Short mmCIF file of C-alpha atoms and ligand atoms in Angstrom, two decimals:
data_model
loop_
_atom_site.label_atom_id
_atom_site.label_comp_id
_atom_site.label_asym_id
_atom_site.label_seq_id
_atom_site.Cartn_x
_atom_site.Cartn_y
_atom_site.Cartn_z
CA UNK P 32 -11.74 -47.90 -93.75
CA UNK P 33 -9.59 -45.21 -95.36
CA UNK P 34 -10.79 -41.61 -95.39
CA UNK P 35 -11.11 -41.71 -99.18
CA UNK P 36 -13.36 -44.78 -98.89
CA UNK P 37 -15.55 -43.12 -96.26
CA UNK P 38 -15.94 -40.04 -98.44
CA UNK P 39 -16.91 -42.26 -101.36
CA UNK P 40 -19.29 -44.41 -99.31
CA UNK P 41 -21.09 -41.32 -98.03
CA UNK P 42 -21.69 -39.92 -101.49
CA UNK P 43 -22.81 -43.33 -102.76
CA UNK P 44 -25.19 -43.86 -99.87
CA UNK P 45 -26.95 -40.59 -100.54
CA UNK P 46 -26.91 -41.14 -104.28
CA UNK P 47 -28.76 -44.38 -103.62
CA UNK P 48 -31.35 -42.24 -101.80
CA UNK P 49 -31.93 -40.01 -104.81
CA UNK P 50 -29.35 -37.27 -104.07
CA UNK P 51 -27.39 -35.52 -106.79
CA UNK P 52 -23.62 -35.64 -106.13
CA UNK P 53 -22.48 -32.01 -106.40
CA UNK P 54 -18.77 -31.05 -106.40
CA UNK P 55 -17.26 -29.05 -103.55
CA UNK P 56 -17.40 -25.32 -104.13
CA UNK P 57 -14.54 -22.86 -103.61
CA UNK P 58 -13.41 -21.74 -100.15
CA UNK P 59 -14.27 -18.23 -101.29
CA UNK P 60 -18.06 -18.00 -101.13
CA UNK P 61 -19.34 -17.05 -104.56
CA UNK P 62 -22.64 -15.62 -103.50
CA UNK P 63 -21.90 -14.02 -100.17
CA UNK P 64 -19.55 -11.11 -99.51
CA UNK P 65 -20.45 -11.16 -95.80
CA UNK P 66 -18.91 -14.57 -95.25
CA UNK P 67 -15.16 -14.88 -94.76
CA UNK P 68 -14.71 -18.44 -96.04
CA UNK P 69 -16.90 -21.40 -96.89
CA UNK P 70 -17.42 -22.84 -93.41
CA UNK P 71 -20.01 -25.51 -94.14
CA UNK P 72 -21.48 -27.60 -96.93
CA UNK P 73 -24.61 -25.48 -97.11
CA UNK P 74 -22.81 -22.31 -98.16
CA UNK P 75 -22.97 -23.05 -101.89
CA UNK P 76 -26.68 -23.78 -101.50
CA UNK P 77 -27.60 -20.71 -99.50
CA UNK P 78 -29.72 -19.21 -102.26
CA UNK P 79 -31.30 -22.57 -103.01
CA UNK P 80 -32.59 -22.65 -99.43
CA UNK P 81 -33.80 -19.08 -99.78
CA UNK P 82 -35.72 -20.09 -102.90
CA UNK P 83 -33.97 -17.67 -105.25
CA UNK P 84 -31.73 -20.19 -107.02
CA UNK P 85 -33.83 -23.01 -108.47
CA UNK P 86 -32.01 -26.26 -109.27
CA UNK P 87 -32.90 -29.32 -111.30
CA UNK P 88 -32.65 -31.44 -108.14
CA UNK P 89 -34.26 -31.21 -104.71
CA UNK P 90 -31.73 -33.51 -102.97
CA UNK P 91 -27.97 -33.07 -103.07
CA UNK P 92 -24.89 -34.54 -101.42
CA UNK P 93 -21.35 -33.13 -101.23
CA UNK P 94 -17.95 -33.44 -99.71
CA UNK P 95 -17.18 -29.77 -99.11
CA UNK P 96 -13.82 -28.28 -98.27
CA UNK P 97 -14.25 -25.87 -95.36
CA UNK P 98 -12.12 -23.37 -93.48
CA UNK P 99 -12.97 -22.15 -89.99
CA UNK P 100 -10.38 -19.56 -89.12
CA UNK P 101 -12.37 -16.41 -88.49
CA UNK P 102 -15.94 -15.15 -88.42
CA UNK P 103 -18.79 -16.96 -86.68
CA UNK P 104 -17.19 -20.40 -86.73
CA UNK P 105 -13.55 -19.81 -85.79
CA UNK P 106 -11.47 -22.79 -84.72
CA UNK P 107 -7.98 -21.33 -85.21
CA UNK P 108 -7.34 -21.24 -81.48
CA UNK P 109 -8.54 -24.82 -80.99
CA UNK P 110 -6.04 -26.34 -83.40
CA UNK P 111 -3.36 -28.34 -81.65
CA UNK P 112 -5.29 -28.21 -78.39
CA UNK P 113 -8.33 -30.40 -79.13
CA UNK P 114 -8.44 -33.78 -80.85
CA UNK P 115 -11.22 -32.71 -83.17
CA UNK P 116 -10.68 -29.24 -84.61
CA UNK P 117 -8.92 -28.17 -87.80
CA UNK P 118 -8.79 -24.89 -89.63
CA UNK P 119 -9.31 -26.87 -92.85
CA UNK P 120 -11.54 -29.94 -92.96
CA UNK P 121 -13.92 -31.75 -95.25
CA UNK P 122 -17.60 -31.71 -94.46
CA UNK P 123 -19.77 -34.51 -95.80
CA UNK P 124 -23.34 -33.36 -96.27
CA UNK P 125 -26.78 -34.21 -97.55
CA UNK P 126 -29.32 -31.57 -98.40
CA UNK P 127 -33.04 -31.43 -98.98
CA UNK P 128 -34.42 -28.35 -100.67
CA UNK P 129 -38.04 -28.46 -99.60
CA UNK P 130 -38.09 -32.22 -100.19
CA UNK P 131 -37.78 -34.51 -97.14
CA UNK P 132 -37.66 -33.10 -93.60
CA UNK P 133 -36.99 -34.33 -90.05
CA UNK P 134 -38.08 -37.92 -90.32
CA UNK P 135 -36.08 -38.95 -93.39
CA UNK P 136 -33.09 -36.84 -92.39
CA UNK P 137 -32.79 -38.66 -89.06
CA UNK P 138 -33.35 -42.11 -90.54
CA UNK P 139 -30.76 -41.54 -93.29
CA UNK P 140 -28.11 -40.44 -90.80
CA UNK P 141 -28.78 -43.36 -88.50
CA UNK P 142 -28.79 -45.92 -91.29
CA UNK P 143 -25.53 -44.65 -92.76
CA UNK P 144 -23.79 -44.77 -89.36
CA UNK P 145 -25.13 -48.06 -88.03
CA UNK P 146 -26.16 -50.36 -90.91
CA UNK P 147 -23.74 -53.28 -91.30
CA UNK P 148 -23.31 -52.58 -95.02
CA UNK P 149 -22.36 -48.95 -94.33
CA UNK P 150 -20.40 -47.70 -91.29
CA UNK P 151 -21.61 -50.41 -88.91
CA UNK P 152 -20.93 -48.34 -85.78
CA UNK P 153 -22.00 -49.77 -82.41
CA UNK P 154 -25.31 -48.08 -81.57
CA UNK P 155 -24.57 -47.97 -77.86
CA UNK P 156 -21.65 -45.59 -78.44
CA UNK P 157 -23.84 -43.02 -80.15
CA UNK P 158 -25.57 -40.16 -78.30
CA UNK P 159 -27.97 -37.67 -79.81
CA UNK P 160 -29.05 -34.17 -78.93
CA UNK P 161 -32.17 -32.34 -80.05
CA UNK P 162 -33.23 -28.72 -79.80
CA UNK P 163 -34.84 -28.21 -76.38
CA UNK P 164 -38.38 -27.67 -77.65
CA UNK P 165 -38.22 -30.03 -80.62
CA UNK P 166 -40.57 -32.80 -79.46
CA UNK P 167 -40.94 -34.08 -82.99
CA UNK P 168 -37.22 -34.87 -83.37
CA UNK P 169 -37.17 -36.32 -79.84
CA UNK P 170 -40.00 -38.69 -80.71
CA UNK P 171 -38.40 -39.79 -83.97
CA UNK P 172 -35.17 -40.66 -82.17
CA UNK P 173 -36.78 -42.37 -79.22
CA UNK P 174 -39.83 -44.07 -80.75
CA UNK P 175 -38.90 -44.72 -84.38
CA UNK P 176 -35.13 -45.16 -84.25
CA UNK P 177 -35.15 -46.60 -80.75
CA UNK P 178 -32.33 -44.63 -79.15
CA UNK P 179 -32.66 -45.09 -75.36
CA UNK P 180 -33.82 -41.86 -73.72
CA UNK P 181 -30.71 -41.88 -71.49
CA UNK P 182 -28.71 -41.02 -74.56
CA UNK P 183 -31.02 -38.33 -75.98
CA UNK P 184 -30.29 -34.86 -74.64
CA UNK P 185 -32.39 -31.74 -75.11
CA UNK P 186 -30.28 -28.64 -75.66
CA UNK P 187 -31.36 -25.03 -76.11
CA UNK P 188 -29.72 -21.88 -77.41
CA UNK P 189 -26.86 -22.16 -74.97
CA UNK P 190 -27.38 -18.66 -73.65
CA UNK P 191 -25.35 -18.63 -70.46
CA UNK P 192 -25.40 -22.43 -70.16
CA UNK P 193 -22.44 -24.33 -68.76
CA UNK P 194 -22.07 -26.63 -71.74
CA UNK P 195 -20.65 -25.92 -75.19
CA UNK P 196 -23.37 -27.24 -77.47
CA UNK P 197 -25.87 -25.03 -79.14
CA UNK P 198 -28.66 -26.71 -81.03
CA UNK P 199 -29.64 -23.80 -83.17
CA UNK P 200 -27.39 -23.67 -86.21
CA UNK P 201 -26.63 -20.56 -88.27
CA UNK P 202 -24.13 -20.03 -91.05
CA UNK P 203 -23.42 -16.49 -89.90
CA UNK P 204 -25.25 -13.63 -88.20
CA UNK P 205 -27.62 -13.52 -91.15
CA UNK P 206 -28.83 -16.19 -93.56
CA UNK P 207 -30.47 -19.60 -93.35
CA UNK P 208 -30.71 -21.15 -89.89
CA UNK P 209 -32.76 -23.52 -87.81
CA UNK P 210 -32.89 -26.00 -84.95
CA UNK P 211 -30.69 -29.05 -85.24
CA UNK P 212 -30.09 -32.50 -83.91
CA UNK P 213 -26.54 -33.75 -83.42
CA UNK P 214 -24.94 -37.17 -83.18
CA UNK P 215 -22.01 -37.77 -80.83
CA UNK P 216 -19.63 -40.70 -80.54
CA UNK P 217 -18.38 -41.82 -77.15
CA UNK P 218 -14.64 -42.49 -77.39
CA UNK P 219 -14.65 -44.18 -74.00
CA UNK P 220 -13.69 -43.57 -70.41
CA UNK P 221 -9.95 -43.22 -71.14
CA UNK P 222 -10.58 -39.72 -72.44
CA UNK P 223 -11.63 -36.72 -70.34
CA UNK P 224 -14.98 -35.13 -71.09
CA UNK P 225 -18.67 -35.40 -70.27
CA UNK P 226 -21.75 -36.21 -72.33
CA UNK P 227 -23.38 -33.49 -74.43
CA UNK P 228 -25.28 -31.01 -72.33
CA UNK P 229 -23.09 -31.53 -69.26
CA UNK P 230 -20.60 -28.95 -67.97
CA UNK P 231 -17.68 -31.25 -68.95
CA UNK P 232 -18.91 -31.56 -72.51
CA UNK P 233 -16.12 -29.55 -74.07
CA UNK P 234 -13.65 -32.38 -73.51
CA UNK P 235 -12.77 -34.84 -76.24
CA UNK P 236 -14.54 -37.94 -74.96
CA UNK P 237 -17.97 -37.41 -76.54
CA UNK P 238 -17.19 -36.03 -79.95
CA UNK P 239 -19.83 -34.50 -82.16
CA UNK P 240 -19.65 -36.21 -85.52
CA UNK P 241 -22.79 -35.15 -87.38
CA UNK P 242 -25.04 -32.15 -87.27
CA UNK P 243 -28.46 -32.38 -88.91
CA UNK P 244 -30.03 -28.95 -89.32
CA UNK P 245 -33.71 -28.42 -89.98
CA UNK P 246 -33.45 -25.29 -92.07
CA UNK P 247 -36.56 -23.29 -91.40
CA UNK P 248 -35.65 -19.62 -91.26
CA UNK P 249 -33.70 -16.85 -92.94
CA UNK P 250 -32.36 -14.38 -90.39
CA UNK P 251 -32.00 -10.82 -91.70
CA UNK P 252 -29.67 -8.13 -90.37
CA UNK P 253 -32.42 -6.75 -88.09
CA UNK P 254 -32.47 -10.11 -86.30
CA UNK P 255 -35.91 -11.08 -87.63
CA UNK P 256 -36.36 -14.74 -88.55
CA UNK P 257 -38.36 -15.18 -91.73
CA UNK P 258 -39.72 -18.64 -92.50
CA UNK P 259 -38.08 -20.22 -95.56
CA UNK P 260 -40.37 -20.91 -98.53
CA UNK P 261 -40.14 -24.65 -97.78
CA UNK P 262 -38.63 -26.37 -94.73
CA UNK P 263 -35.35 -27.97 -95.75
CA UNK P 264 -32.50 -30.07 -94.44
CA UNK P 265 -28.79 -29.33 -94.25
CA UNK P 266 -26.39 -31.75 -92.64
CA UNK P 267 -22.67 -31.78 -91.98
CA UNK P 268 -20.40 -34.57 -90.84
CA UNK P 269 -16.67 -33.98 -90.42
CA UNK P 270 -14.80 -36.50 -92.57
CA UNK P 271 -11.76 -36.46 -90.27
CA UNK P 272 -13.91 -37.07 -87.18
CA UNK P 273 -15.78 -40.00 -88.66
CA UNK P 274 -12.47 -41.38 -89.98
CA UNK P 275 -11.07 -41.29 -86.45
CA UNK P 276 -14.06 -43.30 -85.26
CA UNK P 277 -13.83 -45.78 -88.15
CA UNK P 278 -10.08 -46.17 -87.73
CA UNK P 279 -10.39 -46.76 -83.98
CA UNK P 280 -8.23 -43.81 -83.03
CA UNK P 281 -9.24 -40.99 -80.75
CA UNK P 282 -7.72 -37.94 -82.37
CA UNK P 283 -8.32 -36.63 -85.88
CA UNK P 284 -4.57 -36.20 -86.11
CA UNK P 285 -4.05 -39.96 -85.89
CA UNK P 286 -6.08 -40.81 -89.02
CA UNK P 287 -4.56 -41.95 -92.32
CA UNK P 288 -4.84 -38.49 -93.91
CA UNK P 289 -2.49 -37.04 -91.30
CA UNK P 290 0.06 -39.81 -90.87
CA UNK P 291 2.35 -38.97 -93.77
CA UNK P 292 1.80 -35.27 -93.31
CA UNK P 293 2.92 -35.35 -89.67
CA UNK P 294 5.96 -37.43 -90.61
CA UNK P 295 6.80 -34.84 -93.25
CA UNK P 296 6.53 -32.05 -90.68
CA UNK P 297 9.00 -33.87 -88.45
CA UNK P 298 11.31 -34.31 -91.36
CA UNK P 299 11.29 -30.76 -92.77
CA UNK P 300 11.62 -29.12 -89.37
CA UNK P 301 14.26 -31.62 -88.25
CA UNK P 302 12.64 -31.91 -84.84
CA UNK P 303 13.04 -34.85 -82.52
CA UNK P 304 10.16 -33.71 -80.34
CA UNK P 305 7.55 -36.06 -81.79
CA UNK P 306 5.00 -35.18 -79.11
CA UNK P 307 4.95 -31.43 -79.70
CA UNK P 308 1.55 -29.93 -80.42
CA UNK P 309 3.34 -27.71 -82.95
CA UNK P 310 3.49 -30.69 -85.32
CA UNK P 311 -0.29 -30.82 -85.44
CA UNK P 312 -0.61 -27.09 -85.85
CA UNK P 313 1.74 -27.13 -88.83
CA UNK P 314 0.12 -30.21 -90.42
CA UNK P 315 -3.25 -28.54 -90.04
CA UNK P 316 -2.13 -25.16 -91.33
CA UNK P 317 -0.47 -26.48 -94.49
CA UNK P 318 -3.87 -27.80 -95.49
CA UNK P 319 -5.76 -24.54 -94.97
CA UNK P 320 -2.99 -22.39 -96.46
CA UNK P 321 -2.60 -24.53 -99.56
CA UNK P 322 -6.29 -24.84 -100.26
CA UNK P 323 -6.88 -21.13 -99.69
CA UNK P 324 -4.16 -20.34 -102.21
CA UNK P 325 -5.61 -22.86 -104.67
CA UNK P 326 -8.90 -21.01 -104.37
CA UNK P 327 -7.25 -17.68 -105.16
CA UNK P 328 -6.42 -16.12 -101.79
CA UNK P 329 -3.05 -14.33 -101.67
CA UNK P 330 -1.33 -13.32 -98.42
CA UNK P 331 -1.87 -9.61 -97.85
CA UNK P 332 -2.63 -7.05 -95.19
CA UNK P 333 -6.37 -7.06 -95.57
CA UNK P 334 -9.44 -9.20 -95.62
CA UNK P 335 -9.13 -12.86 -96.55
CA UNK P 336 -5.49 -12.40 -97.51
CA UNK P 337 -4.72 -11.23 -94.00
CA UNK P 338 -6.36 -14.27 -92.47
CA UNK P 339 -4.21 -16.43 -94.76
CA UNK P 340 -1.12 -14.49 -93.71
CA UNK P 341 -2.01 -14.98 -90.05
CA UNK P 342 -2.33 -18.74 -90.49
CA UNK P 343 0.95 -18.92 -92.43
CA UNK P 344 2.91 -16.87 -89.91
CA UNK P 345 1.51 -18.95 -87.11
CA UNK P 346 2.71 -22.14 -88.82
CA UNK P 347 6.12 -20.59 -89.52
CA UNK P 348 6.45 -19.59 -85.88
CA UNK P 349 5.65 -23.13 -84.76
CA UNK P 350 8.35 -24.45 -87.12
CA UNK P 351 10.78 -21.97 -85.65
CA UNK P 352 9.84 -23.27 -82.22
CA UNK P 353 10.64 -26.80 -83.36
CA UNK P 354 14.07 -25.62 -84.43
CA UNK P 355 13.65 -25.04 -88.17
CA UNK P 356 16.09 -22.34 -89.26
CA UNK P 357 15.53 -22.46 -93.02
CA UNK P 358 12.19 -21.99 -94.79
CA UNK P 359 10.35 -25.32 -94.36
CA UNK P 360 6.65 -24.69 -94.74
CA UNK P 361 6.57 -24.70 -98.55
CA UNK P 362 8.22 -28.13 -98.51
CA UNK P 363 5.01 -29.57 -97.09
CA UNK P 364 3.00 -28.85 -100.21
CA UNK P 365 4.42 -31.90 -102.01
CA UNK P 366 3.46 -34.37 -99.23
CA UNK P 367 0.03 -32.73 -99.08
CA UNK P 368 -0.42 -33.17 -102.82
CA UNK P 369 0.62 -36.82 -102.44
CA UNK P 370 -2.12 -37.24 -99.82
CA UNK P 371 -4.96 -35.21 -101.30
CA UNK P 372 -4.05 -34.50 -104.92
CA UNK P 373 -6.20 -37.27 -106.35
CA UNK P 374 -9.33 -36.16 -104.48
CA UNK P 375 -8.54 -32.53 -105.38
CA UNK P 376 -6.86 -32.37 -108.81
CA UNK P 377 -6.90 -28.57 -108.62
CA UNK P 378 -4.45 -28.82 -105.72
CA UNK P 379 -2.04 -30.97 -107.71
CA UNK P 380 -2.29 -28.57 -110.63
CA UNK P 381 -1.48 -25.53 -108.51
CA UNK P 382 1.41 -27.13 -106.59
CA UNK P 383 4.22 -24.95 -107.97
CA UNK P 384 2.22 -21.77 -107.46
CA UNK P 385 1.33 -22.69 -103.88
CA UNK P 386 4.94 -23.54 -103.07
CA UNK P 387 6.13 -20.27 -104.51
CA UNK P 388 3.69 -18.09 -102.58
CA UNK P 389 4.44 -19.86 -99.32
CA UNK P 390 8.18 -19.67 -99.86
CA UNK P 391 7.92 -15.93 -100.49
CA UNK P 392 5.98 -15.39 -97.29
CA UNK P 393 8.51 -17.50 -95.37
CA UNK P 394 11.41 -15.46 -96.67
CA UNK P 395 9.67 -12.21 -95.87
CA UNK P 396 8.71 -13.22 -92.36
CA UNK P 397 12.06 -14.86 -91.58
CA UNK P 398 13.66 -11.41 -91.51
CA UNK P 399 11.59 -10.31 -88.56
CA UNK P 400 10.52 -13.53 -86.86
CA UNK P 401 13.82 -14.01 -85.04
CA UNK P 402 14.01 -10.43 -83.85
CA UNK P 403 10.36 -10.41 -82.87
CA UNK P 404 10.70 -13.60 -80.88
CA UNK P 405 13.72 -12.17 -79.10
CA UNK P 406 11.77 -9.04 -78.19
CA UNK P 407 8.91 -11.16 -76.90
CA UNK P 408 11.21 -13.44 -74.87
CA UNK P 409 12.84 -10.40 -73.27
CA UNK P 410 9.48 -8.83 -72.53
CA UNK P 411 8.25 -12.05 -70.90
CA UNK P 412 11.43 -12.41 -68.85
CA UNK P 413 11.12 -8.90 -67.49
CA UNK P 414 7.43 -9.22 -66.63
CA UNK P 415 6.14 -8.78 -63.10
CA UNK P 416 2.60 -10.07 -63.62
CA UNK P 417 1.04 -12.45 -66.12
CA UNK P 418 -0.03 -9.89 -68.72
CA UNK P 419 1.94 -8.94 -71.82
CA UNK P 420 1.71 -5.14 -72.18
CA UNK P 421 -0.12 -3.53 -75.11
CA UNK P 422 3.01 -1.71 -76.13
CA UNK P 423 4.85 -5.00 -76.73
CA UNK P 424 1.95 -6.48 -78.68
CA UNK P 425 1.84 -3.33 -80.78
CA UNK P 426 5.57 -3.33 -81.52
CA UNK P 427 5.47 -6.98 -82.49
CA UNK P 428 2.60 -6.27 -84.83
CA UNK P 429 3.82 -3.01 -86.27
CA UNK P 430 7.54 -3.63 -86.61
CA UNK P 431 7.89 -7.38 -86.77
CA UNK P 432 4.72 -8.40 -88.59
CA UNK P 433 3.36 -10.52 -85.72
CA UNK P 434 -0.42 -10.71 -86.08
CA UNK P 435 -2.02 -10.34 -82.66
CA UNK P 436 -3.20 -13.94 -82.62
CA UNK P 437 0.37 -15.11 -83.14
CA UNK P 438 1.47 -13.22 -80.04
CA UNK P 439 -1.57 -14.64 -78.26
CA UNK P 440 -0.52 -18.14 -79.33
CA UNK P 441 2.93 -17.74 -77.78
CA UNK P 442 1.41 -16.14 -74.69
CA UNK P 443 -0.97 -19.05 -74.25
CA UNK P 444 1.88 -21.57 -74.40
CA UNK P 445 3.61 -19.72 -71.59
CA UNK P 446 0.51 -18.98 -69.55
CA UNK P 447 0.29 -15.22 -70.15
CA UNK P 448 -2.61 -12.94 -71.07
CA UNK P 449 -2.56 -9.98 -73.43
CA UNK P 450 -3.35 -6.38 -72.54
CA UNK P 451 -5.65 -5.79 -75.51
CA UNK P 452 -6.87 -2.41 -74.25
CA UNK P 453 -3.29 -1.17 -74.17
CA UNK P 454 -2.78 -2.52 -77.67
CA UNK P 455 -5.88 -0.69 -78.92
CA UNK P 456 -4.60 2.58 -77.42
CA UNK P 457 -1.32 2.19 -79.29
CA UNK P 458 -3.21 1.49 -82.49
CA UNK P 459 -5.31 4.60 -81.96
CA UNK P 460 -2.20 6.71 -81.37
CA UNK P 461 -0.77 5.29 -84.57
CA UNK P 462 -3.88 6.28 -86.53
CA UNK P 463 -3.69 9.73 -85.01
CA UNK P 464 -0.09 10.13 -86.18
CA UNK P 465 -1.10 8.94 -89.64
CA UNK P 466 -3.90 11.48 -89.85
CA UNK P 467 -1.55 14.24 -88.80
CA UNK P 468 1.05 13.15 -91.35
CA UNK P 469 -1.45 12.95 -94.17
CA UNK P 470 -2.44 16.60 -93.61
CA UNK P 471 0.94 17.55 -94.98
CA UNK P 472 0.40 15.55 -98.12
CA UNK P 473 3.00 12.95 -97.20
CA UNK P 474 2.38 9.56 -98.71
CA UNK P 475 2.89 7.75 -95.45
CA UNK P 476 2.61 4.40 -97.11
CA UNK P 477 5.45 5.21 -99.49
CA UNK P 478 7.60 6.64 -96.72
CA UNK P 479 7.28 3.48 -94.71
CA UNK P 480 7.99 1.23 -97.62
CA UNK P 481 11.26 3.03 -98.26
CA UNK P 482 12.44 2.06 -94.81
CA UNK P 483 12.52 -1.50 -96.00
CA UNK P 484 12.07 -3.56 -92.87
CA UNK P 485 8.53 -2.53 -92.03
CA UNK P 486 6.02 -4.79 -93.66
CA UNK P 487 2.96 -3.38 -92.04
CA UNK P 488 1.74 0.03 -93.02
CA UNK P 489 1.66 2.17 -89.95
CA UNK P 490 -1.71 3.65 -90.68
CA UNK P 491 -3.76 0.53 -90.89
CA UNK P 492 -6.45 -0.43 -88.47
CA UNK P 493 -7.59 -3.87 -87.45
CA UNK P 494 -11.32 -4.21 -87.60
CA UNK P 495 -13.02 -7.44 -86.71
CA UNK P 496 -16.63 -7.16 -87.67
CA UNK P 497 -17.56 -10.67 -86.72
CA UNK P 498 -17.48 -12.13 -90.15
CA UNK P 499 -14.76 -10.29 -92.01
CA UNK P 500 -11.45 -9.19 -90.64
CA UNK P 501 -10.17 -6.22 -92.56
CA UNK P 502 -7.28 -3.88 -92.36
CA UNK P 503 -8.49 -0.52 -93.46
CA UNK P 504 -6.65 2.61 -94.37
CA UNK P 505 -7.54 5.27 -91.81
P1 ATP S 203 -17.83 -28.51 -82.39
O1 ATP S 203 -18.97 -28.29 -81.44
O2 ATP S 203 -17.12 -29.79 -82.14
O3 ATP S 203 -16.93 -27.33 -82.49
P2 ATP S 203 -19.61 -27.60 -84.42
O4 ATP S 203 -20.92 -27.82 -83.74
O5 ATP S 203 -19.04 -26.24 -84.37
O6 ATP S 203 -18.52 -28.66 -83.86
P3 ATP S 203 -20.94 -27.78 -86.97
O7 ATP S 203 -21.00 -26.35 -87.29
O8 ATP S 203 -22.18 -28.43 -86.48
O9 ATP S 203 -19.71 -28.06 -85.95
O10 ATP S 203 -20.36 -28.57 -88.26
C1 ATP S 203 -20.84 -29.84 -88.69
C2 ATP S 203 -19.78 -30.92 -88.47
O11 ATP S 203 -18.51 -30.56 -89.04
C3 ATP S 203 -19.47 -31.22 -87.03
O12 ATP S 203 -20.42 -32.10 -86.49
C4 ATP S 203 -18.09 -31.85 -87.12
O13 ATP S 203 -18.16 -33.22 -87.44
C5 ATP S 203 -17.45 -31.10 -88.27
N1 ATP S 203 -16.58 -29.99 -87.81
C6 ATP S 203 -16.97 -28.79 -87.35
N2 ATP S 203 -15.92 -27.99 -87.06
C7 ATP S 203 -14.83 -28.72 -87.36
C8 ATP S 203 -13.43 -28.45 -87.31
N3 ATP S 203 -12.97 -27.27 -86.91
N4 ATP S 203 -12.57 -29.42 -87.70
C9 ATP S 203 -13.03 -30.63 -88.12
N5 ATP S 203 -14.35 -30.94 -88.20
C10 ATP S 203 -15.24 -30.01 -87.84
MG1 MG S 204 -17.42 -25.52 -83.38
MG1 MG S 205 -21.07 -28.41 -81.70
MG1 MG S 206 -22.68 -28.77 -84.50
#
């Protein structure tokens, strides 16, 4: 089954169960300034769950474009390293706004995955987890659905636990949340990893495909959990992950959606290293960068634009590593449009604009990427220990436009850590100099711009407040 057919089948299944098919919303959350990007299908329905945005329907289904590259759900560092994480992915979801609850939600998910006329997956390869104290969900799975208890795992809040799962889902630090039940697919003994709830869980053998959240609370900034007006359901299944299962491949990067894209990456970078993880990183990043631009984000030095810039520069650096000397990243927009333009006409429409913005960023960064990489290579060569000094990280950031996570990405490839405390000290010294300069009425920003090469204003400060990464003027 092709990804496009799975997407379609999902929406049709839930339509047949009385759900309204609602289009994907923008990656920029319309109703929530605290959230960096749309990171799940429920984001556009946040106020519906809270009861403040009444709709004509009480059941909905979507295929939602999502980005997880910052904030509470940040998978940027996983990309290229796991078989299952992207910065951009599509989340298939069904939602009940005070309509059905645990029982129907579980039966729907199971029927869609296992019924011969739908996904027809072998039941014995599916594992489920429930929230530790959720006896009701446990009983539904074991008694009604008939999942053997050996494959039902109770999982708590994951505070200090050895495993990765956490069966209490929240969109962010505030907002709708609740206990959940998750469905995993066992890709078989050839792949490293343990069952959910075991210390080896974070491998890629047992892959979480579907999360069914029983939305029951709204968490406010003071940490208090207020019951929602009516218990609701929010689910999310990664299209790329279920495609991998349906297409009998292990990694998301082997599915149909990625085949042509990966071939295009090889072609535009001219690499012969077809095994490099950089290929996946670039194929992933062209999707997030393009869709973010389609939704109105522009590379900049603050907020969402800075996250976009970080992803772009990361992709450009990986191309450089593969041997690309000329701008290449913008050339991937056309193959992406060929792959996804019919599902997302807005992408096809914006193609020229997306190419242009990416090309501009490539040109700008090309000036300093080479020099920055040389500085970093030299610094690594001369190192005694395994820690890259704060001063180097700062110079790369300040003079060469290397976002810290780009330096961290290179460091990780070579097995080095970063001295982040040292970096922070340099940043503080920089802010101090800026304050001193501004006392004399010098427009520091202007002065720096005149020097030409420096793309980052010396007086900016990196603040990561959990959900929003901003660069603020001191
Ligand atoms: P994981 O534990 O594998 O990181 P998650 O628990 O963080 O996944 P959820 O927040 O429950 O993911 O999102 C619902 C579903 O969306 C997941 O079950 C998975 O199928 C999919 N998904 C989540 N993150 C990603 C990602 N970065 N790339 C692709 N699919 C994803
Ligand atoms: Mg995750
Ligand atoms: Mg998970
Ligand atoms: Mg989950």
